[in-house]
């Protein structure tokens, strides 16, 4: 009977319905088996899934299905990171309500995810814009506030003076508002902050415990937290500053270079700068200009280093005869250290650029190895490497670390006006987390402003503070600010009329605890601590490297903060982290020199012309240039729509190809040929399994005592099983795929030979079962169909992972080098226990030996057991 072609569309929909009807992937918290929590970073509901999602979710699904088969109670949920700006942009541009836009997108994307056949517990689904979710987020916020983890302070925002609105950083393009094109200004607003910096040291130290995180992510987190050990040093003014200060306090990590000090630098936002500017117009203009450009680290890196001499002078702390000028300089941040520095141009590039510009002294105090102290000079490049201290009095000849220690001790021991001249200090780059956003589509911050009582938290029983639906985007700015009634409320404290806070929370807040909410999504508190503690930490978290810093750091902070308020009891949310590579594709362009418009893969046809690939436009036949392989992106139009692929080939093919082609941490190149290869494999497996199910009796009784070919096949199945299990444990999906290709070849060969006895039938059936089970995490629909064709009564999605027989895994063969007339010509692999006669016979049967003998018997045939075979012709 000829097998019908495998019809993925029909088969996939059918099994999805079965899984759904039987609630196969619904997880229960009270299930007594060991728990395993696998989570992929939840998507933003942009409207359509892209290939990056397919890759991410296919990987997570393999882990979920594998762990389920291994007997774990697996939690594998899905939700939507649904607040944020794109919904407001859509509202502005297309006049749709952000809520409608978001929920329509969610509906569309949910359907698309469902046709991928992911083993998700959809009963736990939520969107962060669901009132039910953000109510609990508000509750959490109030608890954080109560625990002292939240505070208000002034902070700068990007202000668009034409649109009269606050802009997010990504809405500022080359210093101008994205819509108005106006030059963006910096404005101070009172905003809400989370005290993440209280946890700097803890967040840093605990990175060492995250041994199942990629090294590069751990390093990125370390750098972001940015611990530096240094010294606070007080430099006395020659005359008190107009603020009344008698000394200027600076922070340095290089006190060893103190004798190379050339000038002092103040941040434009330093109180002394502000005071001086009151009657110094030049300085005032300079400070205003700095404010306009902004003092983000990035803006500062880009800007030329410049400044203004304040006229103030300080004395060098170790040489009071040496006076140093005090500049206000644009590269000094107010919220790091003390907002003031001493500059050593010889050993700091920014200081050097500045010194050269203003003709300030450059005195080297660290001598490079092998340099001559008499002639050593600094050119245009500061020397920042290791060396020996010189030109530095009592520190001469010391190493940098020794000099740091020596000077710290010296400055600590001297006091000025009762205070030590120097104090050791640890600084962190990590700043508190500003969560206020002046926009509508986010979680409202549940506080109230009362003229009498000030800022008052909303009462827990009054939650949620719900977003109003009747808003419009006719005018720029935050619709909550101009809503006619929403702001009006009464003070929870005194009962008088009061106003609601109109800031909403940064969407990073939403994604900082969703993983905990999934453990008890219906709970009327933010978490059910028992459920959260039972499931967390997430055993395997999978997502993009673009979230390596902020999302992960905020989630780590949130977990600590939730622990502090008793919502759960752990510190680290993600035990294992995996960052997958990107999906890439060739690019295509029109025009001479390939600088014309980008063309999408769907619009072209590629042919082979004399061994070269030639692309032409389907419509007109016009030539199209084939360009480099790039990350799939809308701008280069090199995307492939997952739903088109699934329509044509089925979800299993898409999943299989995604997992097959390169290691999961690397980029994968999506090609039509690759997909077709995967599709042919699906067909091939289906034919093979059908042939087996129709012509070979199912396994009965226990395993036969096997030898010869039967033993070989059984060994192959069990070895593959052991290896694939290892691969899946270590997320080596591509290796697992390669082994399954091989196993299919091996089984096909056995099926093709004459099958002489029932033990061979047993071996083939066993191999087929294992093959299908190993495939199941990656191609679950095909696997169910094959499993059923093989006569199993249960669902493969509920079947137990088979266990390899250790006896069949043992190394069983030996490789003999074969020499012909003393020269090595090849080798023979044969069972270890083969007799001398068997080795001789197998040697004589080798092709290259037969050729050498040309039909004659060998003159001599020497077998050294387990070592070597010599043939003399
Ligand atoms: C003198 C010096 C000499 C410095 C030298 C460096 C090299 P990290 O390592 O990142 O902590 N600095 C201090 N406060 C600053 C601020 N608010 N804005 C800009 N720069 C500031 O950097 C610490 C170093 O950055 C400090 O050490 C200080 O310059 C500068 F050869 O002091 B150093
Ligand atoms: Zn009040």
Coordinates of N, CA and C in Angstrom, one line a residue, residues 55 59 62-63 66 540 542 578 656 658-666 720 722-740 774 778:
X55 N 12.1 31.1 16.7 CA 13.3 30.4 17.2 C 13.3 30.3 18.7
X59 N 12.7 26.7 20.8 CA 13.7 26.2 21.8 C 13.1 26.0 23.2
X62 N 11.0 22.8 23.1 CA 11.8 21.6 23.2 C 12.1 21.3 24.6
X63 N 12.6 22.3 25.3 CA 13.0 22.0 26.7 C 11.7 21.6 27.5
X66 N 10.6 18.0 26.5 CA 11.6 17.1 27.0 C 11.5 16.9 28.5
X540 N 14.9 27.5 33.4 CA 15.5 27.8 32.2 C 14.8 29.0 31.6
X542 N 14.9 31.8 28.5 CA 15.4 31.9 27.2 C 15.0 33.2 26.5
X578 N 19.6 31.4 28.9 CA 20.1 31.2 27.6 C 19.8 32.3 26.6
X656 N 11.8 22.5 13.1 CA 13.0 21.7 12.8 C 14.1 22.4 12.2
X658 N 14.7 25.6 12.2 CA 15.2 26.6 13.1 C 16.2 26.0 14.1
X659 N 15.9 24.8 14.5 CA 16.7 24.1 15.5 C 18.0 23.4 14.9
X660 N 17.9 23.2 13.6 CA 18.9 22.3 13.0 C 20.2 22.9 12.6
X661 N 20.1 24.2 12.1 CA 21.2 24.6 11.3 C 22.4 25.2 11.9
X662 N 22.2 25.8 13.1 CA 23.4 26.2 13.8 C 23.2 26.1 15.3
X663 N 24.3 26.2 16.0 CA 24.2 26.2 17.5 C 23.2 27.3 17.9
X664 N 22.4 27.0 18.9 CA 21.3 27.9 19.3 C 21.8 29.3 19.7
X665 N 23.0 29.4 20.2 CA 23.5 30.7 20.6 C 24.0 31.6 19.5
X666 N 24.2 30.9 18.3 CA 24.7 31.7 17.1 C 23.5 32.1 16.2
X720 N 22.2 6.7 20.4 CA 21.6 8.0 20.0 C 20.7 8.5 21.1
X722 N 21.0 8.1 24.3 CA 21.8 8.7 25.4 C 22.4 10.1 24.9
X723 N 22.9 10.1 23.7 CA 23.5 11.4 23.2 C 22.5 12.5 23.1
X724 N 21.3 12.2 22.5 CA 20.3 13.2 22.3 C 19.8 13.7 23.7
X725 N 19.7 12.8 24.6 CA 19.2 13.2 25.9 C 20.2 14.3 26.5
X726 N 21.5 14.0 26.3 CA 22.5 14.9 26.7 C 22.4 16.2 26.0
X727 N 22.2 16.1 24.7 CA 22.1 17.3 23.9 C 21.0 18.2 24.4
X728 N 19.9 17.6 24.6 CA 18.7 18.4 25.0 C 18.9 19.0 26.4
X729 N 19.6 18.2 27.3 CA 19.9 18.8 28.6 C 20.7 20.0 28.5
X730 N 21.6 20.0 27.5 CA 22.6 21.2 27.4 C 22.2 22.1 26.3
X731 N 20.9 22.0 25.8 CA 20.4 22.9 24.8 C 21.2 22.8 23.5
X732 N 21.8 21.7 23.2 CA 22.5 21.5 21.9 C 21.6 20.9 20.9
X733 N 20.6 21.7 20.5 CA 19.5 21.2 19.6 C 20.0 20.8 18.3
X734 N 21.0 21.6 17.7 CA 21.5 21.2 16.4 C 22.2 19.9 16.4
X735 N 22.9 19.6 17.5 CA 23.6 18.3 17.6 C 22.6 17.2 17.6
X736 N 21.5 17.4 18.4 CA 20.4 16.4 18.5 C 19.8 16.1 17.1
X737 N 19.6 17.2 16.4 CA 19.0 17.1 15.0 C 20.0 16.2 14.1
X738 N 21.2 16.5 14.2 CA 22.2 15.8 13.3 C 22.2 14.3 13.7
X739 N 22.1 14.0 14.9 CA 22.1 12.6 15.3 C 20.8 11.9 14.8
X740 N 19.7 12.6 14.8 CA 18.4 12.0 14.4 C 18.5 11.7 12.9
X774 N 12.4 10.8 20.4 CA 13.4 11.8 20.4 C 13.1 13.0 19.5
X778 N 10.8 18.4 19.2 CA 11.1 19.3 18.1 C 10.0 19.3 17.1

